[in-house]
Amino acid sequence: MTTANEELVKPRVDFDEVKNIVFDVYGLKVLNIRELNGYDDKNFHVVVDEAVNGNAYIEKSFNDGYVLKIVNSLDSKDKPGFEAQTELLWFLNQNGIRCPKPVVTKQQKSFGIVSLVSGTHIVRLLEFIPGDILYKLENTNERLYFDIGVFTAKIDNVLQKFDHPAFHKYMQWCLGSAPDILNYIHAVEEPRQTLVKKTISEFKSRVSSIEDELTKGIIHGDINEQNLIIDANNEKLFVKALIDFGDTHYCCYLYELALAMTYMIFLTNDIDSGGYVLGGYFSFRTITENEFQLLKICVMTRFCQSLVLGAFANLREPENKYVLTTARKGWNLLEELMAKPEDYVLNRWKELSLQKL
């Protein structure tokens, strides 16, 4: 997501160009290709010909195929950031957190650079992880949301041991940057602007004012229903992997938990789902009582952030329905949260978090 003074251009590319990129940059011949969801980038699942390998650094092509990510023009300027992402992905895989493994180019680089009609773009190839994207599952359960909380806590624990200067930067999608959405509030219809302004005002007075006192580290920054790969091949659903580290940054662990809770509430259209995520998180990692008291306003603020920035992105790109995913029911959930007393919501989440699942 860009700011008002920056230009972001989403890649414009067709399937033939994708095939050429994979061959020219990575030395692999594409047999099958399909486009995946993307917010500001273009993503493709490609299956390659095992008999064709022009990359000395790939011992054997990956049977499940790869994801080719073509990065928007603005983020493509951040080359150190993509080097850092590569280090992070290898670190997580080495420490028991499954996520896409990067593939090096024919020049043994962690990414390539291509020129398209839309400009100059970074391209990355990642091993594809088979499984079900959470938002596509028709039947989920409380145990799965508990497991998502567990997975979130495990990532936070592992990333306590990782740091990189490239992740210490301003991120528009960091929850701490939420007050900046007031710059885009014109994208939202008038009655809802009041709700957003009230939420942001409370967030600034209660959370932003003490952010420096909260425990921080590198966080994924976007644990949502689009980025969780679920193993649904048996009766017990569980988190298999996490994808899309484009919003990874140094920030408060409280925000990581609040984001995961927000997106499970959105997915289920049920505020109670946040309590199950909280229970899973608490089973591997704790937060202070003061941080717990801030969870409701943090969840509400993420809804505002997602809704406003999604509405603004839709003004730029009305044909991209992906950016409006949260809006379909997000406003109703935000209004419901606003209407419920904070003590009631927090007590309910705590009660649900203590259930044995």
Short mmCIF file of C-alpha atoms in Angstrom, two decimals:
data_model
loop_
_atom_site.label_atom_id
_atom_site.label_comp_id
_atom_site.label_asym_id
_atom_site.label_seq_id
_atom_site.Cartn_x
_atom_site.Cartn_y
_atom_site.Cartn_z
CA MET A 1 0.00 0.00 0.00
CA THR A 2 1.38 3.38 -0.98
CA THR A 3 1.02 6.83 0.50
CA ALA A 4 -0.50 9.85 -1.18
CA ASN A 5 2.94 11.12 -2.30
CA GLU A 6 4.22 7.85 -3.72
CA GLU A 7 3.33 6.04 -6.91
CA LEU A 8 2.55 2.34 -6.82
CA VAL A 9 2.07 0.45 -10.06
CA LYS A 10 0.82 -3.13 -9.96
CA PRO A 11 2.66 -5.36 -12.46
CA ARG A 12 1.02 -5.84 -15.84
CA VAL A 13 2.02 -9.17 -17.29
CA ASP A 14 0.50 -12.04 -19.27
CA PHE A 15 1.09 -15.79 -19.01
CA ASP A 16 3.62 -15.87 -21.87
CA GLU A 17 5.69 -13.21 -20.14
CA VAL A 18 5.52 -15.17 -16.89
CA LYS A 19 6.86 -18.25 -18.65
CA ASN A 20 9.70 -16.22 -20.14
CA ILE A 21 10.58 -14.73 -16.75
CA VAL A 22 10.76 -18.15 -15.09
CA PHE A 23 12.99 -19.46 -17.87
CA ASP A 24 15.22 -16.41 -18.29
CA VAL A 25 15.73 -15.67 -14.60
CA TYR A 26 15.50 -19.14 -13.04
CA GLY A 27 16.28 -21.55 -15.90
CA LEU A 28 13.04 -23.51 -15.54
CA LYS A 29 10.45 -24.33 -18.22
CA VAL A 30 6.82 -23.73 -17.21
CA LEU A 31 4.26 -26.41 -18.13
CA ASN A 32 1.22 -25.13 -16.24
CA ILE A 33 0.35 -21.76 -14.77
CA ARG A 34 -2.49 -20.18 -12.80
CA GLU A 35 -2.85 -16.78 -11.17
CA LEU A 36 -3.20 -16.50 -7.41
CA ASN A 37 -4.68 -13.70 -5.31
CA GLY A 38 -2.64 -10.55 -4.83
CA TYR A 39 -3.14 -7.15 -3.22
CA ASP A 40 -0.51 -4.93 -4.84
CA ASP A 41 1.58 -7.68 -6.47
CA LYS A 42 1.02 -10.38 -9.09
CA ASN A 43 1.35 -14.01 -7.96
CA PHE A 44 1.35 -17.16 -10.07
CA HIS A 45 1.53 -20.87 -9.30
CA VAL A 46 3.75 -22.51 -11.90
CA VAL A 47 4.51 -26.19 -12.48
CA VAL A 48 7.73 -26.83 -14.37
CA ASP A 49 9.21 -29.49 -16.65
CA GLU A 50 11.50 -31.65 -14.50
CA ALA A 51 13.57 -32.49 -17.58
CA VAL A 52 14.56 -28.86 -18.17
CA ASN A 53 16.87 -27.26 -15.62
CA GLY A 54 19.14 -24.43 -16.66
CA ASN A 55 19.94 -23.41 -13.09
CA ALA A 56 23.12 -24.86 -11.61
CA TYR A 57 21.88 -23.93 -8.13
CA ILE A 58 18.70 -26.04 -8.31
CA GLU A 59 19.58 -29.66 -7.70
CA LYS A 60 16.09 -30.93 -8.55
CA SER A 61 12.91 -29.08 -9.47
CA PHE A 62 10.18 -29.02 -6.82
CA ASN A 63 7.33 -31.46 -7.57
CA ASP A 64 4.58 -29.23 -6.21
CA GLY A 65 5.70 -26.30 -8.35
CA TYR A 66 6.55 -22.75 -7.38
CA VAL A 67 5.01 -19.39 -6.70
CA LEU A 68 6.34 -16.60 -8.89
CA LYS A 69 5.81 -13.25 -7.19
CA ILE A 70 6.14 -10.11 -9.31
CA VAL A 71 6.40 -7.17 -6.93
CA ASN A 72 4.74 -3.79 -7.44
CA SER A 73 6.89 -0.91 -8.66
CA LEU A 74 7.10 0.87 -5.30
CA ASP A 75 8.12 -2.11 -3.17
CA SER A 76 10.56 -3.16 -5.90
CA LYS A 77 12.71 -0.20 -4.86
CA ASP A 78 13.34 -1.87 -1.50
CA LYS A 79 16.03 -4.37 -2.49
CA PRO A 80 17.50 -4.69 1.04
CA GLY A 81 14.04 -5.58 2.26
CA PHE A 82 13.81 -8.56 -0.07
CA GLU A 83 17.27 -9.73 0.91
CA ALA A 84 16.09 -9.60 4.52
CA GLN A 85 12.95 -11.57 3.66
CA THR A 86 15.10 -14.32 2.18
CA GLU A 87 17.15 -14.56 5.38
CA LEU A 88 13.96 -14.60 7.43
CA LEU A 89 12.34 -17.40 5.41
CA TRP A 90 15.40 -19.61 5.73
CA PHE A 91 15.62 -18.86 9.47
CA LEU A 92 11.99 -19.82 10.09
CA ASN A 93 12.27 -23.06 8.10
CA GLN A 94 15.39 -23.99 10.05
CA ASN A 95 13.54 -23.38 13.31
CA GLY A 96 10.43 -25.46 12.74
CA ILE A 97 8.10 -22.88 11.17
CA ARG A 98 7.08 -23.94 7.70
CA CYS A 99 6.93 -21.17 5.13
CA PRO A 100 7.89 -20.85 1.44
CA LYS A 101 11.55 -21.58 0.70
CA PRO A 102 13.18 -19.08 -1.67
CA VAL A 103 14.78 -20.26 -4.91
CA VAL A 104 17.93 -18.56 -6.16
CA THR A 105 18.30 -17.22 -9.69
CA LYS A 106 20.74 -18.54 -12.30
CA GLN A 107 23.14 -15.88 -10.99
CA GLN A 108 22.69 -17.20 -7.42
CA LYS A 109 20.72 -14.10 -6.38
CA SER A 110 17.74 -14.15 -4.02
CA PHE A 111 15.60 -12.30 -6.57
CA GLY A 112 15.62 -11.08 -10.16
CA ILE A 113 14.71 -7.77 -11.74
CA VAL A 114 12.60 -7.52 -14.91
CA SER A 115 11.31 -4.71 -17.10
CA LEU A 116 7.63 -4.85 -18.02
CA VAL A 117 5.24 -2.42 -19.64
CA SER A 118 4.30 -1.40 -16.08
CA GLY A 119 7.91 -0.60 -15.13
CA THR A 120 10.79 -2.28 -13.32
CA HIS A 121 9.82 -5.06 -10.92
CA ILE A 122 11.50 -7.48 -8.53
CA VAL A 123 10.61 -11.12 -9.18
CA ARG A 124 10.94 -13.93 -6.67
CA LEU A 125 10.45 -17.67 -6.96
CA LEU A 126 9.33 -19.62 -3.90
CA GLU A 127 8.58 -23.30 -3.41
CA PHE A 128 4.81 -23.85 -3.49
CA ILE A 129 3.30 -25.36 -0.33
CA PRO A 130 0.24 -27.51 -1.13
CA GLY A 131 -2.76 -27.33 1.15
CA ASP A 132 -5.95 -25.36 1.63
CA ILE A 133 -5.93 -21.60 2.06
CA LEU A 134 -7.96 -21.00 5.21
CA TYR A 135 -10.53 -18.68 3.62
CA LYS A 136 -11.48 -21.41 1.11
CA LEU A 137 -12.44 -23.96 3.77
CA GLU A 138 -16.18 -24.40 4.23
CA ASN A 139 -16.02 -26.11 7.61
CA THR A 140 -13.75 -24.87 10.37
CA ASN A 141 -13.92 -25.18 14.13
CA GLU A 142 -12.81 -23.67 17.42
CA ARG A 143 -9.88 -26.08 17.68
CA LEU A 144 -8.45 -24.68 14.43
CA TYR A 145 -8.61 -21.11 15.74
CA PHE A 146 -6.87 -22.30 18.91
CA ASP A 147 -4.17 -23.85 16.71
CA ILE A 148 -3.81 -20.56 14.82
CA GLY A 149 -3.15 -18.88 18.16
CA VAL A 150 -0.55 -21.55 18.96
CA PHE A 151 1.12 -21.05 15.57
CA THR A 152 1.19 -17.27 16.06
CA ALA A 153 2.83 -17.61 19.46
CA LYS A 154 5.42 -20.06 18.14
CA ILE A 155 6.39 -17.65 15.37
CA ASP A 156 6.76 -14.81 17.87
CA ASN A 157 8.91 -17.02 20.10
CA VAL A 158 11.18 -18.04 17.22
CA LEU A 159 11.51 -14.50 15.89
CA GLN A 160 12.71 -13.28 19.27
CA LYS A 161 16.04 -14.72 18.08
CA PHE A 162 16.02 -12.96 14.70
CA ASP A 163 16.60 -9.36 13.74
CA HIS A 164 17.53 -7.41 10.63
CA PRO A 165 17.81 -3.64 10.15
CA ALA A 166 15.67 -3.79 6.98
CA PHE A 167 12.62 -4.60 9.10
CA HIS A 168 13.07 -1.51 11.28
CA LYS A 169 11.18 0.90 9.06
CA TYR A 170 7.85 2.62 8.67
CA MET A 171 5.09 0.24 7.52
CA GLN A 172 1.70 1.57 6.53
CA TRP A 173 0.12 -1.75 7.51
CA CYS A 174 1.75 -1.77 10.95
CA LEU A 175 -1.00 -1.38 13.52
CA GLY A 176 1.03 1.40 15.08
CA SER A 177 0.62 3.35 11.83
CA ALA A 178 -3.17 3.13 11.99
CA PRO A 179 -3.70 6.85 12.78
CA ASP A 180 -2.38 7.57 9.26
CA ILE A 181 -5.58 6.13 7.76
CA LEU A 182 -7.23 9.46 8.50
CA ASN A 183 -5.37 10.68 5.38
CA TYR A 184 -7.54 8.31 3.33
CA ILE A 185 -10.83 8.59 5.17
CA HIS A 186 -12.42 10.35 2.19
CA ALA A 187 -12.66 6.89 0.60
CA VAL A 188 -15.26 5.93 3.23
CA GLU A 189 -18.83 7.19 3.27
CA GLU A 190 -19.64 9.91 5.78
CA PRO A 191 -21.54 7.98 8.52
CA ARG A 192 -18.68 5.51 8.91
CA GLN A 193 -16.03 8.20 9.13
CA THR A 194 -17.26 9.08 12.63
CA LEU A 195 -16.79 5.49 13.81
CA VAL A 196 -13.26 5.38 12.39
CA LYS A 197 -12.27 8.72 13.92
CA LYS A 198 -13.57 7.69 17.35
CA THR A 199 -11.67 4.40 17.23
CA ILE A 200 -8.42 6.00 16.10
CA SER A 201 -8.70 8.69 18.78
CA GLU A 202 -9.00 6.02 21.48
CA PHE A 203 -6.15 3.99 19.98
CA LYS A 204 -3.86 7.04 20.02
CA SER A 205 -4.66 7.94 23.62
CA ARG A 206 -4.49 4.41 25.06
CA VAL A 207 -2.04 2.50 22.84
CA SER A 208 0.13 4.82 20.75
CA SER A 209 0.95 6.85 23.84
CA ILE A 210 2.56 3.82 25.57
CA GLU A 211 3.82 1.89 22.52
CA ASP A 212 7.46 2.31 23.56
CA GLU A 213 6.68 0.44 26.78
CA LEU A 214 5.31 -2.65 24.98
CA THR A 215 7.42 -5.72 24.21
CA LYS A 216 8.64 -5.65 20.61
CA GLY A 217 10.36 -7.82 18.03
CA ILE A 218 10.10 -8.92 14.41
CA ILE A 219 6.50 -9.96 13.62
CA HIS A 220 4.88 -11.44 10.51
CA GLY A 221 2.40 -8.59 10.56
CA ASP A 222 -0.43 -10.15 8.56
CA ILE A 223 -1.58 -13.51 9.94
CA ASN A 224 -4.91 -13.68 8.16
CA GLU A 225 -7.24 -16.11 6.40
CA GLN A 226 -5.47 -15.53 3.07
CA ASN A 227 -1.99 -16.33 4.40
CA LEU A 228 -2.55 -19.52 6.40
CA ILE A 229 -2.15 -22.92 4.70
CA ILE A 230 -4.29 -25.54 6.43
CA ASP A 231 -3.89 -29.31 6.35
CA ALA A 232 -7.45 -30.54 5.82
CA ASN A 233 -6.74 -34.10 4.71
CA ASN A 234 -7.84 -35.64 8.00
CA GLU A 235 -10.48 -34.97 10.60
CA LYS A 236 -8.25 -32.69 12.65
CA LEU A 237 -7.57 -29.40 10.88
CA PHE A 238 -4.27 -27.73 11.72
CA VAL A 239 -2.00 -25.00 10.45
CA LYS A 240 0.52 -26.34 7.96
CA ALA A 241 2.34 -23.19 6.90
CA LEU A 242 2.35 -19.41 6.72
CA ILE A 243 2.90 -17.42 3.53
CA ASP A 244 3.37 -13.79 2.41
CA PHE A 245 5.98 -11.99 4.50
CA GLY A 246 5.57 -8.69 2.69
CA ASP A 247 4.35 -6.93 5.85
CA THR A 248 6.97 -8.31 8.22
CA HIS A 249 8.40 -5.58 10.45
CA TYR A 250 9.71 -4.74 13.91
CA CYS A 251 6.82 -3.87 16.19
CA CYS A 252 4.77 -4.90 19.23
CA TYR A 253 3.98 -8.56 19.82
CA LEU A 254 0.61 -7.36 21.09
CA TYR A 255 -0.20 -6.23 17.56
CA GLU A 256 0.62 -9.66 16.11
CA LEU A 257 -1.89 -11.30 18.45
CA ALA A 258 -4.53 -8.63 17.85
CA LEU A 259 -4.18 -9.01 14.07
CA ALA A 260 -4.60 -12.79 14.20
CA MET A 261 -7.68 -12.38 16.40
CA THR A 262 -9.12 -9.73 14.08
CA TYR A 263 -8.90 -11.85 10.98
CA MET A 264 -10.39 -14.95 12.61
CA ILE A 265 -13.28 -12.81 13.88
CA PHE A 266 -13.72 -11.53 10.34
CA LEU A 267 -13.52 -15.02 8.84
CA THR A 268 -16.18 -16.46 11.14
CA ASN A 269 -18.26 -13.31 11.48
CA ASP A 270 -18.16 -14.07 15.21
CA ILE A 271 -16.40 -12.03 17.89
CA ASP A 272 -16.05 -15.16 20.04
CA SER A 273 -13.45 -16.57 17.63
CA GLY A 274 -10.92 -14.12 19.02
CA GLY A 275 -11.11 -15.92 22.36
CA TYR A 276 -10.03 -19.24 20.86
CA VAL A 277 -7.04 -17.60 19.15
CA LEU A 278 -6.18 -15.98 22.47
CA GLY A 279 -6.31 -19.37 24.22
CA GLY A 280 -3.91 -20.94 21.74
CA TYR A 281 -1.54 -18.00 21.98
CA PHE A 282 -1.55 -18.07 25.78
CA SER A 283 -0.66 -21.78 25.76
CA PHE A 284 2.79 -20.92 24.34
CA ARG A 285 3.28 -17.24 25.10
CA THR A 286 1.81 -14.73 27.53
CA ILE A 287 1.14 -11.02 27.42
CA THR A 288 0.86 -8.68 30.38
CA GLU A 289 -2.45 -7.75 31.96
CA ASN A 290 -2.01 -4.21 30.64
CA GLU A 291 -1.58 -5.56 27.10
CA PHE A 292 -4.62 -7.79 27.52
CA GLN A 293 -6.71 -4.75 28.43
CA LEU A 294 -5.78 -3.18 25.07
CA LEU A 295 -6.87 -6.10 22.90
CA LYS A 296 -10.38 -4.84 22.10
CA ILE A 297 -9.26 -1.41 20.92
CA CYS A 298 -6.40 -2.99 18.94
CA VAL A 299 -8.81 -5.36 17.17
CA MET A 300 -11.19 -2.50 16.39
CA THR A 301 -8.32 -0.41 15.08
CA ARG A 302 -7.20 -3.19 12.72
CA PHE A 303 -10.73 -3.39 11.34
CA CYS A 304 -10.65 0.37 10.71
CA GLN A 305 -7.22 0.14 9.10
CA SER A 306 -8.22 -2.69 6.79
CA LEU A 307 -11.56 -1.15 5.87
CA VAL A 308 -10.26 2.33 5.12
CA LEU A 309 -7.14 1.25 3.21
CA GLY A 310 -9.20 -1.32 1.32
CA ALA A 311 -11.70 1.36 0.31
CA PHE A 312 -8.85 3.65 -0.79
CA ALA A 313 -7.21 0.86 -2.82
CA ASN A 314 -10.55 0.19 -4.50
CA LEU A 315 -10.66 3.80 -5.70
CA ARG A 316 -7.34 3.16 -7.46
CA GLU A 317 -8.20 -0.29 -8.74
CA PRO A 318 -11.98 -0.87 -8.80
CA GLU A 319 -11.66 -4.14 -10.71
CA ASN A 320 -9.60 -5.78 -7.93
CA LYS A 321 -12.22 -7.43 -5.70
CA TYR A 322 -9.52 -8.92 -3.46
CA VAL A 323 -8.92 -5.54 -1.79
CA LEU A 324 -12.56 -5.39 -0.65
CA THR A 325 -12.61 -8.82 1.01
CA THR A 326 -12.88 -7.43 4.55
CA ALA A 327 -15.46 -4.78 3.67
CA ARG A 328 -18.22 -7.27 2.97
CA LYS A 329 -18.87 -7.83 6.65
CA GLY A 330 -16.14 -5.85 8.41
CA TRP A 331 -18.23 -2.76 9.05
CA ASN A 332 -20.93 -4.75 10.83
CA LEU A 333 -18.35 -6.44 13.05
CA LEU A 334 -16.71 -3.12 13.87
CA GLU A 335 -20.06 -1.63 14.83
CA GLU A 336 -20.86 -4.69 16.95
CA LEU A 337 -17.53 -4.42 18.78
CA MET A 338 -18.06 -0.71 19.38
CA ALA A 339 -21.49 -1.38 20.87
CA LYS A 340 -20.30 -4.04 23.35
CA PRO A 341 -18.73 -2.85 26.64
CA GLU A 342 -15.00 -3.49 26.79
CA ASP A 343 -15.15 -5.45 30.04
CA TYR A 344 -17.79 -7.75 28.56
CA VAL A 345 -15.73 -8.49 25.43
CA LEU A 346 -12.46 -9.05 27.32
CA ASN A 347 -14.10 -11.29 29.93
CA ARG A 348 -15.76 -13.30 27.19
CA TRP A 349 -12.46 -13.75 25.35
CA LYS A 350 -10.73 -14.78 28.58
CA GLU A 351 -13.49 -17.27 29.37
CA LEU A 352 -13.23 -18.84 25.90
CA SER A 353 -9.44 -18.90 26.06
CA LEU A 354 -9.58 -21.17 29.11
CA GLN A 355 -11.73 -23.82 27.45
CA LYS A 356 -10.17 -27.22 26.85
CA LEU A 357 -10.34 -27.90 23.12
#
